Each structure stands twice: as structure tokens, then as C-alpha cells.
Short mmCIF file of N, CA and C in Angstrom, two decimals:
data_model
loop_
_atom_site.label_atom_id
_atom_site.label_comp_id
_atom_site.label_asym_id
_atom_site.label_seq_id
_atom_site.Cartn_x
_atom_site.Cartn_y
_atom_site.Cartn_z
N MET A 47 291.46 -151.55 -91.63
CA MET A 47 292.97 -151.33 -91.76
C MET A 47 293.20 -152.46 -93.16
N GLU A 48 292.87 -153.85 -92.95
CA GLU A 48 292.80 -154.51 -94.29
C GLU A 48 292.10 -154.25 -95.24
N GLN A 49 290.95 -153.79 -95.48
CA GLN A 49 290.01 -153.21 -96.38
C GLN A 49 290.44 -152.32 -96.88
N ASP A 50 291.30 -151.05 -95.92
CA ASP A 50 292.13 -150.18 -96.72
C ASP A 50 293.33 -150.69 -97.07
N LEU A 51 294.08 -151.96 -96.97
CA LEU A 51 295.29 -152.20 -97.80
C LEU A 51 294.82 -153.09 -98.94
N GLY A 52 294.04 -153.58 -99.10
CA GLY A 52 292.97 -154.13 -99.92
C GLY A 52 292.95 -153.50 -101.31
N ASN A 53 292.36 -152.14 -100.83
CA ASN A 53 291.91 -151.21 -101.87
C ASN A 53 293.13 -150.32 -102.42
N ILE A 54 294.16 -150.15 -101.63
CA ILE A 54 295.28 -149.92 -101.78
C ILE A 54 296.25 -150.68 -102.89
N ILE A 55 296.05 -152.17 -102.62
CA ILE A 55 296.64 -152.67 -103.15
C ILE A 55 295.93 -152.82 -104.91
N THR A 56 294.65 -152.89 -104.79
CA THR A 56 293.82 -152.50 -106.13
C THR A 56 294.55 -151.63 -107.11
N GLU A 57 294.71 -150.50 -106.18
CA GLU A 57 294.66 -149.31 -107.29
C GLU A 57 296.75 -149.30 -107.14
N CYS A 58 297.05 -150.16 -106.63
CA CYS A 58 299.00 -150.32 -107.03
C CYS A 58 298.56 -151.14 -108.63
N ARG A 59 297.73 -152.19 -108.39
CA ARG A 59 297.43 -152.79 -110.11
C ARG A 59 297.24 -152.39 -110.88
N ASN A 60 296.59 -151.08 -110.81
CA ASN A 60 296.49 -150.22 -111.81
C ASN A 60 297.42 -148.97 -111.97
N GLY A 61 298.41 -148.92 -111.58
CA GLY A 61 299.17 -148.04 -111.68
C GLY A 61 298.97 -146.67 -111.27
N ASN A 62 298.42 -146.83 -110.27
CA ASN A 62 298.01 -145.58 -108.93
C ASN A 62 299.60 -145.22 -108.39
N ARG A 63 299.99 -144.00 -108.96
CA ARG A 63 301.41 -143.41 -108.45
C ARG A 63 301.44 -143.21 -106.47
N LYS A 64 299.83 -142.86 -106.53
CA LYS A 64 299.81 -141.97 -104.85
C LYS A 64 299.63 -143.36 -103.82
N ALA A 65 299.07 -144.49 -104.45
CA ALA A 65 298.92 -145.98 -104.05
C ALA A 65 299.72 -146.11 -104.03
N GLN A 66 301.18 -146.38 -105.04
CA GLN A 66 302.25 -146.91 -104.58
C GLN A 66 302.94 -146.31 -103.72
N GLU A 67 303.04 -145.17 -103.47
CA GLU A 67 303.53 -144.56 -102.18
C GLU A 67 302.81 -144.37 -100.94
N GLN A 68 301.66 -144.87 -100.79
CA GLN A 68 300.71 -145.07 -99.95
C GLN A 68 301.12 -146.52 -99.51
N LEU A 69 301.21 -147.34 -100.36
CA LEU A 69 301.47 -148.59 -99.56
C LEU A 69 303.09 -148.55 -99.18
N TYR A 70 304.04 -148.05 -99.85
CA TYR A 70 305.59 -147.75 -99.57
C TYR A 70 305.68 -147.32 -98.13
N ARG A 71 304.88 -146.36 -97.72
CA ARG A 71 304.46 -145.65 -96.54
C ARG A 71 304.74 -146.64 -95.24
N LEU A 72 303.00 -147.38 -95.51
CA LEU A 72 302.08 -148.38 -94.75
C LEU A 72 303.42 -149.28 -94.14
N LEU A 73 304.03 -149.64 -95.39
CA LEU A 73 304.48 -151.44 -95.42
C LEU A 73 306.32 -150.81 -94.63
N TYR A 74 306.51 -149.27 -95.06
CA TYR A 74 307.85 -149.08 -94.52
C TYR A 74 308.91 -149.64 -93.38
N GLY A 75 308.31 -149.89 -92.40
CA GLY A 75 308.52 -150.09 -91.09
C GLY A 75 308.64 -151.65 -90.69
N PHE A 76 307.63 -152.22 -91.28
CA PHE A 76 307.63 -153.62 -91.21
C PHE A 76 308.65 -154.24 -91.96
N ALA A 77 308.98 -153.74 -93.55
CA ALA A 77 309.96 -154.36 -94.23
C ALA A 77 311.43 -154.23 -93.71
N MET A 78 311.42 -152.59 -92.85
CA MET A 78 312.63 -152.59 -92.95
C MET A 78 313.65 -153.33 -91.80
N THR A 79 312.47 -153.91 -90.54
CA THR A 79 312.42 -155.25 -89.72
C THR A 79 313.47 -155.66 -90.28
N ILE A 80 312.27 -156.43 -91.04
CA ILE A 80 312.93 -157.82 -91.77
C ILE A 80 314.29 -157.68 -92.61
N ALA A 81 314.27 -156.73 -93.30
CA ALA A 81 315.71 -156.54 -93.88
C ALA A 81 316.93 -155.92 -92.84
N MET A 82 316.67 -155.13 -91.81
CA MET A 82 317.93 -155.49 -91.03
C MET A 82 318.38 -156.41 -89.83
N ARG A 83 317.61 -157.42 -90.27
CA ARG A 83 317.63 -159.03 -89.67
C ARG A 83 319.38 -159.56 -90.78
N TYR A 84 319.03 -159.13 -92.07
CA TYR A 84 320.14 -159.71 -92.86
C TYR A 84 321.42 -158.59 -93.17
N ALA A 85 320.78 -157.70 -92.96
CA ALA A 85 321.86 -155.83 -93.67
C ALA A 85 322.96 -155.89 -92.47
N ILE A 86 323.99 -155.22 -92.74
CA ILE A 86 325.10 -155.11 -91.78
C ILE A 86 324.91 -153.33 -91.30
N ASP A 87 324.07 -152.83 -92.12
CA ASP A 87 323.60 -151.06 -91.59
C ASP A 87 322.51 -151.26 -92.15
N GLU A 88 321.65 -149.59 -91.59
CA GLU A 88 320.97 -149.39 -92.41
C GLU A 88 320.95 -148.96 -93.97
N HIS A 89 321.45 -148.36 -94.04
CA HIS A 89 322.46 -148.30 -95.94
C HIS A 89 322.12 -149.41 -96.62
N GLU A 90 322.74 -150.43 -95.92
CA GLU A 90 322.28 -151.77 -96.66
C GLU A 90 321.15 -151.98 -97.30
N ALA A 91 320.51 -152.36 -95.83
CA ALA A 91 318.92 -152.55 -95.39
C ALA A 91 318.38 -151.79 -96.48
N ALA A 92 318.61 -150.45 -96.16
CA ALA A 92 317.62 -149.30 -97.39
C ALA A 92 318.17 -149.37 -99.11
N ASP A 93 319.11 -150.15 -99.29
CA ASP A 93 319.19 -150.83 -100.85
C ASP A 93 318.36 -151.90 -100.89
N ILE A 94 318.74 -153.01 -100.02
CA ILE A 94 317.38 -154.01 -99.88
C ILE A 94 316.29 -153.68 -100.51
N LEU A 95 315.49 -153.04 -99.65
CA LEU A 95 314.39 -152.26 -99.55
C LEU A 95 314.29 -151.89 -101.01
N GLY A 96 314.78 -150.60 -101.57
CA GLY A 96 314.66 -150.30 -102.65
C GLY A 96 314.50 -151.58 -103.79
N HIS A 97 315.71 -152.76 -103.74
CA HIS A 97 315.34 -153.57 -105.00
C HIS A 97 313.95 -154.40 -104.68
N ALA A 98 313.57 -154.82 -102.71
CA ALA A 98 312.88 -155.58 -103.06
C ALA A 98 311.16 -154.67 -102.85
N PHE A 99 310.95 -153.12 -103.03
CA PHE A 99 309.72 -152.48 -103.39
C PHE A 99 309.80 -152.58 -105.03
N VAL A 100 311.05 -152.45 -105.50
CA VAL A 100 311.00 -152.49 -106.74
C VAL A 100 309.92 -153.86 -107.44
N LYS A 101 310.63 -154.90 -107.06
CA LYS A 101 309.79 -156.37 -107.40
C LYS A 101 309.09 -156.50 -106.65
N MET A 102 308.32 -155.62 -105.53
CA MET A 102 307.17 -156.06 -105.10
C MET A 102 306.11 -155.31 -105.89
N PHE A 103 306.75 -153.86 -106.39
CA PHE A 103 305.58 -153.27 -107.31
C PHE A 103 305.39 -154.11 -108.90
N LYS A 104 306.77 -154.44 -109.48
CA LYS A 104 306.55 -155.03 -110.36
C LYS A 104 305.69 -156.25 -110.70
N SER A 105 305.52 -157.00 -109.54
CA SER A 105 305.06 -158.48 -109.21
C SER A 105 303.93 -158.36 -108.53
N ILE A 106 302.96 -157.05 -108.06
CA ILE A 106 301.93 -156.78 -107.36
C ILE A 106 300.44 -157.62 -108.38
N PRO A 107 300.82 -157.43 -109.69
CA PRO A 107 299.43 -157.81 -110.53
C PRO A 107 299.70 -159.49 -110.20
N SER A 108 300.73 -160.10 -109.95
CA SER A 108 300.56 -161.73 -109.56
C SER A 108 300.63 -161.80 -108.40
N PHE A 109 300.40 -161.28 -107.08
CA PHE A 109 299.60 -161.74 -105.66
C PHE A 109 298.32 -161.38 -105.66
N ASP A 110 298.20 -163.51 -105.26
CA ASP A 110 297.09 -163.93 -105.00
C ASP A 110 296.34 -163.79 -103.67
N ALA A 111 295.37 -163.05 -103.25
CA ALA A 111 295.30 -163.02 -101.64
C ALA A 111 294.54 -164.71 -101.12
N SER A 112 293.88 -165.60 -102.45
CA SER A 112 293.55 -166.89 -101.93
C SER A 112 294.64 -167.18 -101.35
N LYS A 113 295.85 -167.34 -101.65
CA LYS A 113 297.07 -168.07 -101.81
C LYS A 113 297.88 -167.60 -100.19
N GLY A 114 297.16 -166.38 -99.41
CA GLY A 114 298.48 -166.26 -98.56
C GLY A 114 298.13 -164.43 -98.59
N ASN A 115 298.47 -163.81 -97.27
CA ASN A 115 298.22 -162.45 -97.25
C ASN A 115 299.74 -162.12 -97.43
N PHE A 116 299.37 -160.84 -97.54
CA PHE A 116 300.05 -159.78 -98.41
C PHE A 116 301.59 -159.42 -97.67
N HIS A 117 301.33 -159.39 -96.40
CA HIS A 117 303.14 -159.32 -95.51
C HIS A 117 303.40 -160.43 -95.73
N GLY A 118 302.94 -161.85 -95.47
CA GLY A 118 303.78 -162.68 -96.16
C GLY A 118 304.90 -163.19 -97.16
N TRP A 119 303.95 -162.57 -98.01
CA TRP A 119 304.65 -162.34 -99.47
C TRP A 119 305.28 -161.48 -99.75
N LEU A 120 305.21 -159.88 -99.07
CA LEU A 120 306.28 -159.40 -99.19
C LEU A 120 307.71 -160.01 -98.33
N LYS A 121 307.15 -160.67 -97.52
CA LYS A 121 308.50 -160.77 -96.44
C LYS A 121 309.70 -161.16 -97.22
N ARG A 122 308.95 -162.39 -97.65
CA ARG A 122 309.39 -163.30 -98.80
C ARG A 122 310.23 -162.85 -100.21
N ILE A 123 310.04 -161.54 -100.66
CA ILE A 123 309.81 -161.26 -101.62
C ILE A 123 311.83 -160.21 -100.27
N ILE A 124 311.44 -159.73 -99.73
CA ILE A 124 312.69 -159.17 -98.83
C ILE A 124 313.34 -160.43 -98.21
N ILE A 125 313.68 -161.14 -98.22
CA ILE A 125 313.83 -162.30 -97.52
C ILE A 125 315.25 -162.59 -98.63
N ASN A 126 314.30 -162.97 -100.00
CA ASN A 126 315.05 -163.35 -101.43
C ASN A 126 316.39 -162.20 -101.59
N GLU A 127 315.55 -161.10 -101.73
CA GLU A 127 316.28 -160.07 -101.83
C GLU A 127 317.47 -159.52 -101.21
N SER A 128 317.50 -160.21 -99.67
CA SER A 128 318.38 -159.63 -99.02
C SER A 128 319.67 -160.98 -98.97
N LEU A 129 318.97 -161.99 -99.66
CA LEU A 129 319.72 -163.29 -99.95
C LEU A 129 320.59 -162.89 -101.00
N ASP A 130 320.05 -162.41 -101.95
CA ASP A 130 320.85 -161.95 -103.15
C ASP A 130 322.07 -161.21 -103.31
N HIS A 131 321.58 -160.25 -102.10
CA HIS A 131 322.32 -159.20 -101.58
C HIS A 131 323.85 -159.59 -100.80
N ILE A 132 323.61 -160.49 -100.03
CA ILE A 132 324.86 -161.38 -99.30
C ILE A 132 325.22 -162.29 -100.47
N LYS A 133 324.43 -162.52 -101.55
CA LYS A 133 325.43 -163.54 -102.36
C LYS A 133 326.91 -162.68 -102.98
N GLN A 134 326.09 -161.78 -103.78
CA GLN A 134 326.79 -160.85 -104.03
C GLN A 134 327.97 -159.97 -103.22
N ARG A 135 328.03 -159.78 -101.92
CA ARG A 135 328.95 -159.33 -101.36
C ARG A 135 329.89 -160.41 -100.40
N SER A 136 329.50 -161.57 -100.50
CA SER A 136 330.30 -162.92 -100.12
C SER A 136 330.15 -163.97 -101.32
N ARG A 137 331.33 -165.05 -100.60
CA ARG A 137 331.15 -166.41 -101.51
C ARG A 137 330.55 -167.10 -99.72
N PHE A 138 329.72 -168.05 -100.33
CA PHE A 138 329.85 -169.03 -99.51
C PHE A 138 330.70 -170.12 -99.83
N THR A 139 330.98 -170.79 -98.60
CA THR A 139 332.40 -171.76 -98.78
C THR A 139 331.09 -173.11 -98.62
N SER A 140 331.26 -173.94 -99.88
CA SER A 140 330.25 -174.79 -99.86
C SER A 140 331.42 -176.09 -99.30
N LEU A 141 331.24 -176.59 -97.88
CA LEU A 141 331.84 -177.51 -97.03
C LEU A 141 330.75 -178.59 -97.32
N GLU A 142 331.43 -179.77 -97.59
CA GLU A 142 330.67 -180.77 -97.29
C GLU A 142 330.23 -181.37 -96.05
N LEU A 143 329.89 -180.59 -94.47
CA LEU A 143 329.86 -181.61 -93.45
C LEU A 143 328.71 -181.94 -93.29
N ASP A 144 328.73 -183.37 -92.97
CA ASP A 144 327.26 -183.75 -92.62
C ASP A 144 326.52 -183.43 -90.44
N THR A 145 327.86 -183.19 -90.37
CA THR A 145 327.72 -182.88 -88.53
C THR A 145 328.08 -181.95 -88.62
N ALA A 146 328.06 -181.15 -87.46
CA ALA A 146 328.59 -180.39 -86.74
C ALA A 146 328.55 -180.29 -84.93
N GLU A 147 329.65 -180.53 -84.51
CA GLU A 147 329.20 -180.22 -83.07
C GLU A 147 328.50 -179.22 -82.29
N GLU A 148 327.51 -179.18 -81.88
CA GLU A 148 326.90 -178.37 -80.87
C GLU A 148 327.60 -177.61 -79.71
N PRO A 149 327.56 -176.25 -79.94
CA PRO A 149 328.49 -175.98 -78.74
C PRO A 149 327.65 -175.80 -77.58
N PHE A 150 328.15 -176.11 -76.40
CA PHE A 150 327.54 -175.16 -75.53
C PHE A 150 327.32 -173.45 -75.14
N ILE A 151 326.18 -173.28 -74.80
CA ILE A 151 325.77 -171.96 -74.74
C ILE A 151 325.27 -171.79 -73.79
N ASN A 152 326.07 -170.96 -72.43
CA ASN A 152 325.85 -170.50 -72.02
C ASN A 152 324.16 -169.13 -71.41
N ASN A 153 323.29 -170.28 -71.05
CA ASN A 153 322.11 -169.10 -71.32
C ASN A 153 321.86 -168.17 -70.03
N ASP A 154 322.66 -168.10 -69.00
CA ASP A 154 322.89 -166.91 -68.18
C ASP A 154 323.31 -165.90 -68.57
N ILE A 155 324.23 -165.83 -69.68
CA ILE A 155 325.30 -164.75 -70.48
C ILE A 155 323.82 -164.09 -71.12
N ILE A 156 323.12 -165.17 -71.88
CA ILE A 156 322.27 -164.46 -72.87
C ILE A 156 320.86 -163.02 -72.11
N GLU A 157 320.53 -163.96 -70.87
CA GLU A 157 319.70 -164.01 -70.12
C GLU A 157 320.23 -162.27 -69.67
N LYS A 158 321.22 -162.29 -69.51
CA LYS A 158 321.93 -160.79 -68.79
C LYS A 158 322.60 -159.47 -70.15
N THR A 159 322.22 -159.91 -71.43
CA THR A 159 322.77 -159.20 -72.39
C THR A 159 321.58 -158.85 -72.85
N ASP A 160 321.19 -157.59 -73.08
CA ASP A 160 320.19 -156.58 -74.28
C ASP A 160 319.47 -156.88 -75.37
N ALA A 161 318.88 -157.10 -76.19
CA ALA A 161 318.53 -157.70 -77.32
C ALA A 161 319.11 -157.05 -78.28
N ALA A 162 319.72 -155.29 -77.88
CA ALA A 162 320.52 -154.62 -78.89
C ALA A 162 321.61 -155.34 -78.85
N ALA A 163 322.11 -155.62 -77.97
CA ALA A 163 324.03 -155.88 -78.23
C ALA A 163 324.07 -156.96 -78.75
N ILE A 164 322.68 -158.18 -78.92
CA ILE A 164 322.90 -159.09 -79.37
C ILE A 164 322.50 -159.07 -80.85
N LEU A 165 321.57 -158.44 -81.15
CA LEU A 165 321.55 -158.13 -83.08
C LEU A 165 322.91 -157.84 -83.39
N GLN A 166 323.46 -156.91 -82.58
CA GLN A 166 324.90 -155.89 -83.18
C GLN A 166 325.60 -157.18 -83.20
N LEU A 167 325.85 -158.17 -82.13
CA LEU A 167 326.78 -159.22 -82.55
C LEU A 167 326.41 -159.85 -83.62
N ILE A 168 325.38 -160.08 -83.43
CA ILE A 168 324.73 -161.14 -85.40
C ILE A 168 325.21 -160.87 -86.45
N LYS A 169 324.75 -159.34 -86.25
CA LYS A 169 325.61 -158.10 -87.63
C LYS A 169 327.08 -158.51 -87.77
N GLN A 170 327.87 -158.83 -87.15
CA GLN A 170 329.64 -158.97 -87.00
C GLN A 170 330.23 -160.31 -87.89
N LEU A 171 328.68 -161.25 -87.63
CA LEU A 171 329.29 -162.37 -88.03
C LEU A 171 329.86 -162.37 -89.51
N PRO A 172 330.55 -163.43 -90.37
CA PRO A 172 330.64 -163.56 -91.55
C PRO A 172 329.38 -163.37 -92.50
N PRO A 173 329.08 -163.19 -93.36
CA PRO A 173 328.39 -163.41 -94.03
C PRO A 173 326.94 -164.32 -94.08
N ALA A 174 327.69 -165.60 -94.74
CA ALA A 174 327.29 -166.85 -95.29
C ALA A 174 326.61 -167.07 -93.39
N THR A 175 327.48 -166.84 -92.82
CA THR A 175 327.19 -167.69 -90.93
C THR A 175 326.36 -166.53 -91.07
N HIS A 176 326.16 -165.07 -91.25
CA HIS A 176 324.83 -164.82 -90.75
C HIS A 176 323.73 -165.09 -91.29
N ALA A 177 323.78 -165.19 -92.47
CA ALA A 177 322.53 -165.36 -93.21
C ALA A 177 322.00 -167.24 -92.78
N VAL A 178 322.96 -167.47 -92.34
CA VAL A 178 322.45 -168.83 -92.26
C VAL A 178 321.61 -168.91 -90.86
N PHE A 179 322.16 -167.99 -90.28
CA PHE A 179 322.05 -167.91 -88.36
C PHE A 179 320.85 -167.00 -88.56
N VAL A 180 320.46 -165.86 -89.09
CA VAL A 180 319.21 -165.19 -89.38
C VAL A 180 318.06 -166.23 -89.93
N LEU A 181 318.28 -167.22 -91.11
CA LEU A 181 317.28 -168.02 -91.69
C LEU A 181 317.06 -169.01 -90.73
N TYR A 182 317.50 -169.26 -90.02
CA TYR A 182 317.65 -170.47 -89.00
C TYR A 182 316.86 -170.11 -87.54
N ALA A 183 317.91 -169.53 -87.07
CA ALA A 183 317.08 -169.20 -85.81
C ALA A 183 316.25 -168.01 -85.25
N ILE A 184 316.31 -166.92 -86.03
CA ILE A 184 315.07 -166.00 -86.33
C ILE A 184 313.69 -166.50 -86.74
N ASP A 185 313.75 -166.55 -88.83
CA ASP A 185 313.12 -166.62 -89.66
C ASP A 185 312.47 -167.95 -89.69
N GLY A 186 313.05 -168.90 -89.08
CA GLY A 186 312.20 -170.25 -88.78
C GLY A 186 312.40 -171.53 -89.81
N TYR A 187 313.68 -171.20 -90.83
CA TYR A 187 313.18 -171.96 -91.97
C TYR A 187 314.63 -173.26 -91.42
N THR A 188 314.25 -174.38 -91.89
CA THR A 188 315.02 -175.79 -92.15
C THR A 188 316.15 -175.65 -92.53
N HIS A 189 317.04 -176.47 -92.11
CA HIS A 189 318.88 -176.74 -92.97
C HIS A 189 318.25 -177.05 -94.21
N LYS A 190 317.04 -177.81 -94.57
CA LYS A 190 316.55 -178.04 -95.97
C LYS A 190 316.60 -176.58 -96.52
N GLU A 191 315.59 -176.45 -96.24
CA GLU A 191 315.02 -175.14 -96.89
C GLU A 191 316.25 -174.17 -97.19
N ILE A 192 316.90 -173.38 -96.30
CA ILE A 192 318.07 -172.61 -96.64
C ILE A 192 319.01 -173.28 -97.24
N ALA A 193 319.93 -174.22 -97.15
CA ALA A 193 320.36 -174.86 -98.84
C ALA A 193 320.03 -175.32 -99.71
N GLY A 194 318.48 -175.09 -99.82
CA GLY A 194 318.06 -174.37 -101.21
C GLY A 194 318.10 -173.17 -101.71
N GLN A 195 317.88 -172.52 -100.52
CA GLN A 195 317.49 -170.87 -100.85
C GLN A 195 319.09 -170.47 -101.23
N LEU A 196 320.36 -171.26 -100.44
CA LEU A 196 321.79 -170.80 -100.58
C LEU A 196 322.34 -171.49 -101.82
N SER A 197 321.51 -172.31 -102.09
CA SER A 197 322.58 -173.20 -102.87
C SER A 197 323.49 -173.70 -102.18
N ILE A 198 323.40 -174.37 -101.09
CA ILE A 198 324.52 -174.86 -100.70
C ILE A 198 324.13 -176.58 -100.08
N SER A 199 324.60 -177.56 -99.61
CA SER A 199 324.37 -178.50 -98.80
C SER A 199 323.34 -178.12 -97.54
N GLU A 200 322.80 -178.75 -96.56
CA GLU A 200 322.03 -178.72 -95.52
C GLU A 200 323.50 -179.27 -94.73
N GLY A 201 324.12 -179.92 -94.65
CA GLY A 201 325.64 -180.00 -93.78
C GLY A 201 325.96 -178.81 -93.58
N THR A 202 326.32 -178.19 -94.93
CA THR A 202 327.16 -176.30 -94.86
C THR A 202 326.40 -175.81 -94.25
N SER A 203 325.06 -175.80 -94.13
CA SER A 203 324.20 -174.54 -93.28
C SER A 203 324.13 -175.47 -91.53
N LYS A 204 324.19 -176.67 -91.46
CA LYS A 204 324.50 -176.94 -89.93
C LYS A 204 325.48 -176.38 -89.53
N TRP A 205 326.81 -176.51 -90.59
CA TRP A 205 328.00 -176.11 -89.89
C TRP A 205 328.44 -174.73 -89.93
N HIS A 206 327.43 -174.03 -90.69
CA HIS A 206 327.65 -172.74 -90.90
C HIS A 206 326.49 -171.75 -89.10
N LEU A 207 325.74 -172.51 -89.02
CA LEU A 207 324.71 -172.33 -87.79
C LEU A 207 325.55 -173.06 -86.39
N SER A 208 326.15 -174.15 -86.82
CA SER A 208 327.10 -173.93 -84.80
C SER A 208 328.54 -172.86 -85.01
N GLU A 209 328.56 -172.42 -86.18
CA GLU A 209 329.92 -171.83 -86.14
C GLU A 209 329.11 -170.38 -85.45
N ALA A 210 327.91 -169.89 -86.03
CA ALA A 210 327.76 -168.81 -85.33
C ALA A 210 327.07 -168.87 -84.20
N ARG A 211 326.86 -169.76 -83.56
CA ARG A 211 327.03 -170.07 -82.11
C ARG A 211 327.63 -170.33 -81.63
N LYS A 212 328.77 -170.61 -82.04
CA LYS A 212 330.13 -170.67 -81.18
C LYS A 212 330.71 -169.41 -81.07
N ILE A 213 330.85 -168.72 -82.64
CA ILE A 213 331.46 -167.06 -82.41
C ILE A 213 330.13 -166.32 -81.19
N LEU A 214 329.34 -166.41 -81.28
CA LEU A 214 328.89 -166.15 -80.44
C LEU A 214 328.19 -165.85 -79.57
N GLN A 215 328.68 -167.24 -79.02
CA GLN A 215 329.16 -167.67 -77.39
C GLN A 215 330.34 -166.89 -77.06
N GLN A 216 331.34 -167.16 -77.79
CA GLN A 216 332.66 -166.10 -77.80
C GLN A 216 332.58 -164.77 -77.42
N LYS A 217 332.10 -164.04 -78.43
CA LYS A 217 331.88 -162.62 -78.18
C LYS A 217 330.78 -162.24 -77.02
N LEU A 218 329.54 -163.32 -76.47
CA LEU A 218 328.83 -162.65 -75.06
C LEU A 218 329.64 -163.24 -74.34
N ALA A 219 330.68 -163.80 -73.87
CA ALA A 219 331.90 -164.48 -73.10
C ALA A 219 332.43 -163.44 -72.67
N ALA A 220 332.81 -162.79 -73.84
CA ALA A 220 333.62 -161.28 -73.70
C ALA A 220 333.28 -160.23 -73.26
N ILE A 221 331.76 -160.16 -73.71
CA ILE A 221 331.50 -158.96 -72.72
C ILE A 221 331.35 -159.21 -71.67
N ARG A 222 330.60 -159.90 -71.13
CA ARG A 222 330.65 -160.22 -69.73
C ARG A 222 331.91 -160.47 -68.87
N THR A 223 333.24 -160.42 -69.25
CA THR A 223 334.33 -160.58 -68.72
C THR A 223 335.07 -159.40 -68.53
#
């Protein structure tokens, strides 16, 4: 499979349209999963993917397999495109907060709620708060990395994470009552 991917990438570098279609079909599910973390719905995720795949095909000649794997490289493109999309549809509030109170999280409620319901609640967060939460809690970025990606302070990133947790806790509690 990895050898096939390498051959397809080589053919894409040579401008082979069939190989591009093959690569698109091969990576669509993987890419859509990442885009859906950031998008409000499937239409927005498809829009993000369209832009991300165009960027991928334009820059595929610069992909260097010795510096990382292709899936990781594509994931970075999709996340960056998702963040660009979020920035276009929302304004990030630049709050200069160094500390944010950690809300109490009732794990019993979370354990009794299925993952699909939790993902739907995450999608209801305000755009900036949603982006910070997904970057931190799902994709594992640090507040410093998030601040750099979104052009906000680390304190603002921490505030958005705290706000996301607070909102999600309230929504989860409302489901259980």
C-alpha cells in the first residue's frame, strides 16, 4: 500500500491526472475526517477539502518523504486550510488573559454521552472557541502553537479553551437533565 502511494505521488508530480484522481479517492476519507473536526457541516468540510487538495496538488513537488510522511503533511495542509476558513467566517477576539479558571467537568456525564453527540456539541461552539478546542483537545497542539497559528496570545488561547469546556459542560448537563 505504501509503495502504491509512493508511485501515485510520483505520477502526480509528473502531472498525471489519473494519478491525481486516484490520490484524491485514496485520501478523501482521511482528509474529510480532519476537515469535519473544524467545519460546521459537511458542506463546509467539502469546501475546506477542495481548497486543501488544490494546495496539496500545487505543492506536491515540494513534498519530501525524508522529512515526514505524506499523511502528516496532508493533515497539516488541511488544518491550515480549516483555520484560514474559520478566520474568514469569524473574528477572533484578542483578549489578553494570562489565566483562565478551569471549570469543573463531571466525567459521569461525559461517559454516558455518545461520541457523536459530543461532536455535535463541539460544532455548536463559537468559531474561535471551536478552533482552539479542536486544536488543543483533539489535535494536541500547545497553547503556544495555537497562538502562533491563529495570531492570538497564549492567554487568549487558554481563555477560549476554558470557555469551550464551560459551554460543553453546560450543554452536556442540559442533555442529562
